[in-house]
RNA sequence: GGUCCGUUCGUCUAGGGGUUAGGACGCAUCCCUUUCACGGAUGAAACACGGGUUCGAUUCCCGUACGGACUACCA
């Protein structure tokens, strides 16, 4: 009987959460639910310089929109709080000190200028890897090179210092990644990463190990950009003596730019013409804004479904999955290894699928809302009909109103190309006849009736109905394309159709 | 440069020692439709390359190429 699965999503509040992060959150969530475990959200705000107000709220709102709920978070604390690293600040130093005590870490007093000088010196000496490591640390100012007395004095006098991990000179570090299998790295290629910064805050490397341990995290599912530092993390677990409870790692393939190369970054949104963020973002201080999927008209279910399939698949031909179904079907084994290019067309397709699956009643609300923004008040019943007529032709909810708008507002113009091609004497004859026929029509003007009467008018004029159909559509809708014309007539009603035909007859050029 | 990761249609992917290499998006054609769209059908479209191993490699191994990530007192 293994212990309960506990996973975490640990974003840092440095701006809007980008889509890759959202996917990471999703996979963590799916895994936790699938395994009957817990999904926690931890805010990694150890970088005070990059902290952006509002980013935390953005993360919260984004996940809420998608239905990704955390069992424990800053807003819903469990037994392992606090869930913001800045609020755990006091604890990290002791852990770092324990490492120093055990000889796995040391104080370093080098200034940034000295570090820079070291790198330049090494570069000049053609050292391939100018870094702070088992070789170079012997020439730097740290507690391994300085006399114990001086170290004590510097510490006592408040000299700025960092604590660095002391990477062993020769050691093979292995980890068994759930997605990539065994990964082996030699410690000689690792550097003595800073664990505690001079501002008293831990770096990611220290904080994430300490917190994951303290929070009982069993699986770390994160982006592939963390793979290179994973060996360091494994070493840290070992130094702390936590090997037995070290989480399993799963490094997710990256989300790539659609046009080719490089991982999808925050800046790509504007360039590529589609959002890279879940919801709209606005930085109050800088005025920086970014577009979100939600505001573009993507449905949360569709977006989640789309995102889940970016790097994962169920192993069969099914494509449409609700969040619950994703939970049921999810497994880490079925996550791919290679980077995934982002294809907005597929996202649109998903949105169309989910939109069409909605009832006319539900869709009608979008139409009513959008219409009222333009000062048009619609009754539910008509909006429902309009929704039914147009839902097969749209990608986003807002398209519903755009596609059905012509039903509710007076025509002001006619498509010129269609007019040039289809508006002719025959059409005028039929339309004139039809207009008169229906203007005083008393019965139920349903699609069937409208069609029969139109056929009768054409026959009376001795003209084939098919020849003038496009002109009829043009006269009543102003366009050469649209939903079933007779259904449109039924919604419009005989009176309105007649009026529109009259308007067209008066507006369009008269042709003999 | 170094370390690590990766490579099946344009894209997302299934598959896995012997298959007509399957599906989805997109694209094209046809059908449906008195329009456009939806829907249906069909089609074009892929195992990066070179060596092994093997009776047989897209599949296993090794190289090469290409791509990517990382290489901060950022996460």
mmCIF file of N, CA and C (backbone and C1' of nucleotides) in Angstrom, chain B residues 2-3 6-7 16 20 23 28 31 35-36 41 44 47-48 50-51 55-57 59-60 62-63 66 69 72-74:
data_model
loop_
_atom_site.group_PDB
_atom_site.id
_atom_site.type_symbol
_atom_site.label_atom_id
_atom_site.label_comp_id
_atom_site.label_asym_id
_atom_site.label_seq_id
_atom_site.Cartn_x
_atom_site.Cartn_y
_atom_site.Cartn_z
ATOM 1 P P G B 2 31.238 21.085 -27.563
ATOM 2 O "O5'" G B 2 30.885 21.188 -26.006
ATOM 3 C "C5'" G B 2 31.905 20.940 -25.037
ATOM 4 C "C4'" G B 2 31.306 21.052 -23.663
ATOM 5 C "C3'" G B 2 30.139 20.112 -23.390
ATOM 6 O "O3'" G B 2 30.605 18.852 -22.956
ATOM 7 C "C1'" G B 2 29.545 22.304 -22.731
ATOM 8 P P U B 3 29.776 17.527 -23.346
ATOM 9 O "O5'" U B 3 28.548 17.604 -22.337
ATOM 10 C "C5'" U B 3 28.754 17.431 -20.928
ATOM 11 C "C4'" U B 3 27.471 17.670 -20.194
ATOM 12 C "C3'" U B 3 26.268 16.895 -20.713
ATOM 13 O "O3'" U B 3 26.231 15.575 -20.200
ATOM 14 C "C1'" U B 3 25.662 19.157 -20.415
ATOM 15 P P G B 6 15.183 11.405 -24.673
ATOM 16 O "O5'" G B 6 14.590 12.101 -25.992
ATOM 17 C "C5'" G B 6 13.239 12.469 -26.049
ATOM 18 C "C4'" G B 6 13.011 13.456 -27.162
ATOM 19 C "C3'" G B 6 12.986 12.897 -28.582
ATOM 20 O "O3'" G B 6 11.719 12.370 -28.874
ATOM 21 C "C1'" G B 6 14.271 14.879 -28.519
ATOM 22 P P U B 7 11.612 11.198 -30.005
ATOM 23 O "O5'" U B 7 11.763 11.984 -31.398
ATOM 24 C "C5'" U B 7 10.834 13.054 -31.700
ATOM 25 C "C4'" U B 7 11.108 13.543 -33.120
ATOM 26 C "C3'" U B 7 10.995 12.425 -34.159
ATOM 27 O "O3'" U B 7 10.298 12.837 -35.324
ATOM 28 C "C1'" U B 7 13.213 13.330 -34.149
ATOM 29 P P G B 16 2.884 -1.017 -29.837
ATOM 30 O "O5'" G B 16 4.014 -2.096 -30.077
ATOM 31 C "C5'" G B 16 3.792 -3.141 -31.021
ATOM 32 C "C4'" G B 16 4.782 -2.994 -32.150
ATOM 33 C "C3'" G B 16 6.227 -3.121 -31.722
ATOM 34 O "O3'" G B 16 6.582 -4.494 -31.691
ATOM 35 C "C1'" G B 16 5.957 -1.240 -33.161
ATOM 36 P P U B 20 0.497 -5.492 -45.666
ATOM 37 O "O5'" U B 20 0.257 -3.980 -46.117
ATOM 38 C "C5'" U B 20 0.856 -3.500 -47.302
ATOM 39 C "C4'" U B 20 0.198 -2.205 -47.693
ATOM 40 C "C3'" U B 20 0.107 -1.183 -46.559
ATOM 41 O "O3'" U B 20 1.238 -0.334 -46.589
ATOM 42 C "C1'" U B 20 -2.015 -1.440 -47.611
ATOM 43 P P G B 23 -7.092 6.159 -41.242
ATOM 44 O "O5'" G B 23 -7.393 6.998 -39.929
ATOM 45 C "C5'" G B 23 -8.377 6.550 -39.008
ATOM 46 C "C4'" G B 23 -8.320 7.383 -37.759
ATOM 47 C "C3'" G B 23 -8.485 8.883 -37.962
ATOM 48 O "O3'" G B 23 -9.838 9.263 -38.103
ATOM 49 C "C1'" G B 23 -6.686 8.485 -36.497
ATOM 50 P P A B 28 -8.910 23.819 -49.970
ATOM 51 O "O5'" A B 28 -8.814 22.570 -50.956
ATOM 52 C "C5'" A B 28 -7.860 22.566 -52.016
ATOM 53 C "C4'" A B 28 -7.938 21.256 -52.768
ATOM 54 C "C3'" A B 28 -9.339 20.852 -53.208
ATOM 55 O "O3'" A B 28 -9.703 21.472 -54.421
ATOM 56 C "C1'" A B 28 -8.282 19.014 -52.170
ATOM 57 P P C B 31 -20.981 16.134 -56.978
ATOM 58 O "O5'" C B 31 -21.614 15.372 -55.729
ATOM 59 C "C5'" C B 31 -22.010 14.006 -55.844
ATOM 60 C "C4'" C B 31 -22.565 13.521 -54.523
ATOM 61 C "C3'" C B 31 -23.688 14.368 -53.960
ATOM 62 O "O3'" C B 31 -24.943 14.014 -54.519
ATOM 63 C "C1'" C B 31 -22.108 13.890 -52.254
ATOM 64 P P U B 35 -27.790 24.932 -53.133
ATOM 65 O "O5'" U B 35 -26.732 26.089 -52.851
ATOM 66 C "C5'" U B 35 -26.335 26.970 -53.905
ATOM 67 C "C4'" U B 35 -25.811 28.236 -53.295
ATOM 68 C "C3'" U B 35 -24.742 28.006 -52.243
ATOM 69 O "O3'" U B 35 -23.478 27.868 -52.852
ATOM 70 C "C1'" U B 35 -26.347 29.538 -51.421
ATOM 71 P P C B 36 -22.478 26.767 -52.310
ATOM 72 O "O5'" C B 36 -21.906 27.442 -50.972
ATOM 73 C "C5'" C B 36 -21.182 28.664 -51.031
ATOM 74 C "C4'" C B 36 -21.050 29.220 -49.639
ATOM 75 C "C3'" C B 36 -20.580 28.239 -48.580
ATOM 76 O "O3'" C B 36 -19.174 28.071 -48.594
ATOM 77 C "C1'" C B 36 -22.425 29.449 -47.741
ATOM 78 P P A B 41 -17.954 9.170 -43.273
ATOM 79 O "O5'" A B 41 -17.654 9.082 -44.840
ATOM 80 C "C5'" A B 41 -18.316 8.100 -45.638
ATOM 81 C "C4'" A B 41 -17.937 8.289 -47.084
ATOM 82 C "C3'" A B 41 -16.450 8.258 -47.382
ATOM 83 O "O3'" A B 41 -15.936 6.949 -47.478
ATOM 84 C "C1'" A B 41 -17.446 10.082 -48.509
ATOM 85 P P A B 44 -4.121 8.800 -52.155
ATOM 86 O "O5'" A B 44 -3.344 10.194 -52.160
ATOM 87 C "C5'" A B 44 -3.041 10.847 -53.391
ATOM 88 C "C4'" A B 44 -2.450 12.201 -53.099
ATOM 89 C "C3'" A B 44 -1.335 12.179 -52.054
ATOM 90 O "O3'" A B 44 -0.092 11.837 -52.638
ATOM 91 C "C1'" A B 44 -2.872 13.891 -51.529
ATOM 92 P P C B 47 9.051 9.098 -45.128
ATOM 93 O "O5'" C B 47 9.018 8.066 -43.926
ATOM 94 C "C5'" C B 47 10.159 7.967 -43.082
ATOM 95 C "C4'" C B 47 9.721 8.255 -41.666
ATOM 96 C "C3'" C B 47 10.776 7.921 -40.621
ATOM 97 O "O3'" C B 47 10.783 8.963 -39.665
ATOM 98 C "C1'" C B 47 8.818 6.605 -40.262
ATOM 99 P P A B 48 12.240 9.400 -39.055
ATOM 100 O "O5'" A B 48 13.086 9.882 -40.307
ATOM 101 C "C5'" A B 48 12.601 10.917 -41.163
ATOM 102 C "C4'" A B 48 13.779 11.692 -41.707
ATOM 103 C "C3'" A B 48 14.966 10.834 -42.107
ATOM 104 O "O3'" A B 48 14.834 10.377 -43.438
ATOM 105 C "C1'" A B 48 15.691 12.596 -40.714
ATOM 106 P P G B 50 20.264 6.637 -45.903
ATOM 107 O "O5'" G B 50 21.610 6.374 -45.108
ATOM 108 C "C5'" G B 50 22.827 6.950 -45.575
ATOM 109 C "C4'" G B 50 23.950 6.542 -44.681
ATOM 110 C "C3'" G B 50 23.981 5.063 -44.332
ATOM 111 O "O3'" G B 50 24.573 4.298 -45.357
ATOM 112 C "C1'" G B 50 24.301 6.334 -42.371
ATOM 113 P P G B 51 24.534 2.686 -45.291
ATOM 114 O "O5'" G B 51 25.766 2.394 -44.348
ATOM 115 C "C5'" G B 51 25.890 1.135 -43.737
ATOM 116 C "C4'" G B 51 26.632 1.274 -42.431
ATOM 117 C "C3'" G B 51 26.432 0.078 -41.524
ATOM 118 O "O3'" G B 51 27.323 -0.966 -41.874
ATOM 119 C "C1'" G B 51 26.025 2.033 -40.300
ATOM 120 P P C B 55 19.892 -14.266 -38.988
ATOM 121 O "O5'" C B 55 19.037 -13.855 -40.267
ATOM 122 C "C5'" C B 55 19.503 -14.238 -41.563
ATOM 123 C "C4'" C B 55 18.398 -13.977 -42.567
ATOM 124 C "C3'" C B 55 17.806 -12.585 -42.503
ATOM 125 O "O3'" C B 55 18.558 -11.674 -43.283
ATOM 126 C "C1'" C B 55 16.052 -14.173 -42.523
ATOM 127 P P G B 56 18.898 -10.270 -42.757
ATOM 128 O "O5'" G B 56 17.458 -9.589 -42.693
ATOM 129 C "C5'" G B 56 16.804 -9.233 -43.906
ATOM 130 C "C4'" G B 56 15.401 -8.764 -43.639
ATOM 131 C "C3'" G B 56 15.277 -7.620 -42.640
ATOM 132 O "O3'" G B 56 15.504 -6.374 -43.275
ATOM 133 C "C1'" G B 56 13.708 -9.291 -42.100
ATOM 134 P P A B 57 16.583 -5.437 -42.663
ATOM 135 O "O5'" A B 57 16.040 -4.066 -43.225
ATOM 136 C "C5'" A B 57 16.194 -2.944 -42.421
ATOM 137 C "C4'" A B 57 14.873 -2.574 -41.775
ATOM 138 C "C3'" A B 57 15.051 -1.275 -41.006
ATOM 139 O "O3'" A B 57 14.775 -0.141 -41.857
ATOM 140 C "C1'" A B 57 14.140 -2.977 -39.594
ATOM 141 P P U B 59 14.321 1.722 -37.075
ATOM 142 O "O5'" U B 59 13.280 1.280 -35.945
ATOM 143 C "C5'" U B 59 12.753 2.234 -35.017
ATOM 144 C "C4'" U B 59 11.684 1.564 -34.176
ATOM 145 C "C3'" U B 59 12.232 0.444 -33.304
ATOM 146 O "O3'" U B 59 11.775 0.585 -31.971
ATOM 147 C "C1'" U B 59 10.466 -0.339 -34.718
ATOM 148 P P C B 60 12.795 1.233 -30.924
ATOM 149 O "O5'" C B 60 13.917 0.097 -30.771
ATOM 150 C "C5'" C B 60 13.837 -0.852 -29.717
ATOM 151 C "C4'" C B 60 15.133 -1.616 -29.644
ATOM 152 C "C3'" C B 60 16.389 -0.760 -29.747
ATOM 153 O "O3'" C B 60 16.748 -0.212 -28.494
ATOM 154 C "C1'" C B 60 16.571 -2.607 -31.215
ATOM 155 P P C B 62 22.807 3.071 -28.011
ATOM 156 O "O5'" C B 62 23.931 3.232 -29.105
ATOM 157 C "C5'" C B 62 25.196 2.601 -28.931
ATOM 158 C "C4'" C B 62 26.059 2.897 -30.131
ATOM 159 C "C3'" C B 62 26.073 4.356 -30.550
ATOM 160 O "O3'" C B 62 26.945 5.114 -29.754
ATOM 161 C "C1'" C B 62 25.776 2.996 -32.456
ATOM 162 P P G B 63 26.950 6.692 -29.900
ATOM 163 O "O5'" G B 63 27.927 6.848 -31.144
ATOM 164 C "C5'" G B 63 28.068 8.087 -31.747
ATOM 165 C "C4'" G B 63 28.350 7.909 -33.218
ATOM 166 C "C3'" G B 63 27.945 9.139 -33.999
ATOM 167 O "O3'" G B 63 28.979 10.097 -33.947
ATOM 168 C "C1'" G B 63 27.036 7.217 -35.034
ATOM 169 P P C B 66 23.738 20.193 -38.544
ATOM 170 O "O5'" C B 66 22.170 20.235 -38.251
ATOM 171 C "C5'" C B 66 21.244 20.443 -39.324
ATOM 172 C "C4'" C B 66 19.846 20.136 -38.849
ATOM 173 C "C3'" C B 66 19.403 20.860 -37.594
ATOM 174 O "O3'" C B 66 18.986 22.191 -37.849
ATOM 175 C "C1'" C B 66 18.830 18.595 -37.402
ATOM 176 P P A B 69 14.827 26.565 -26.897
ATOM 177 O "O5'" A B 69 15.058 25.770 -25.539
ATOM 178 C "C5'" A B 69 13.947 25.388 -24.738
ATOM 179 C "C4'" A B 69 14.429 24.576 -23.579
ATOM 180 C "C3'" A B 69 15.462 25.258 -22.698
ATOM 181 O "O3'" A B 69 14.845 26.110 -21.754
ATOM 182 C "C1'" A B 69 16.207 23.086 -23.212
ATOM 183 P P A B 72 24.811 30.730 -16.049
ATOM 184 O "O5'" A B 72 24.751 30.949 -14.478
ATOM 185 C "C5'" A B 72 23.559 31.233 -13.834
ATOM 186 C "C4'" A B 72 23.749 32.450 -12.970
ATOM 187 C "C3'" A B 72 22.985 32.246 -11.661
ATOM 188 O "O3'" A B 72 23.707 32.493 -10.480
ATOM 189 C "C1'" A B 72 21.944 33.935 -13.085
ATOM 190 P P C B 73 24.527 33.623 -9.977
ATOM 191 O "O5'" C B 73 23.569 34.040 -8.788
ATOM 192 C "C5'" C B 73 22.885 33.078 -8.019
ATOM 193 C "C4'" C B 73 21.828 33.827 -7.237
ATOM 194 C "C3'" C B 73 21.286 34.994 -8.079
ATOM 195 O "O3'" C B 73 19.923 34.831 -8.410
ATOM 196 C "C1'" C B 73 22.234 35.765 -5.969
ATOM 197 P P C B 74 18.673 35.362 -7.720
ATOM 198 O "O5'" C B 74 17.646 35.778 -8.873
ATOM 199 C "C5'" C B 74 17.689 35.096 -10.122
ATOM 200 C "C4'" C B 74 16.258 34.896 -10.508
ATOM 201 C "C3'" C B 74 15.665 33.580 -10.047
ATOM 202 O "O3'" C B 74 15.227 33.690 -8.709
ATOM 203 C "C1'" C B 74 15.113 33.991 -12.319
#
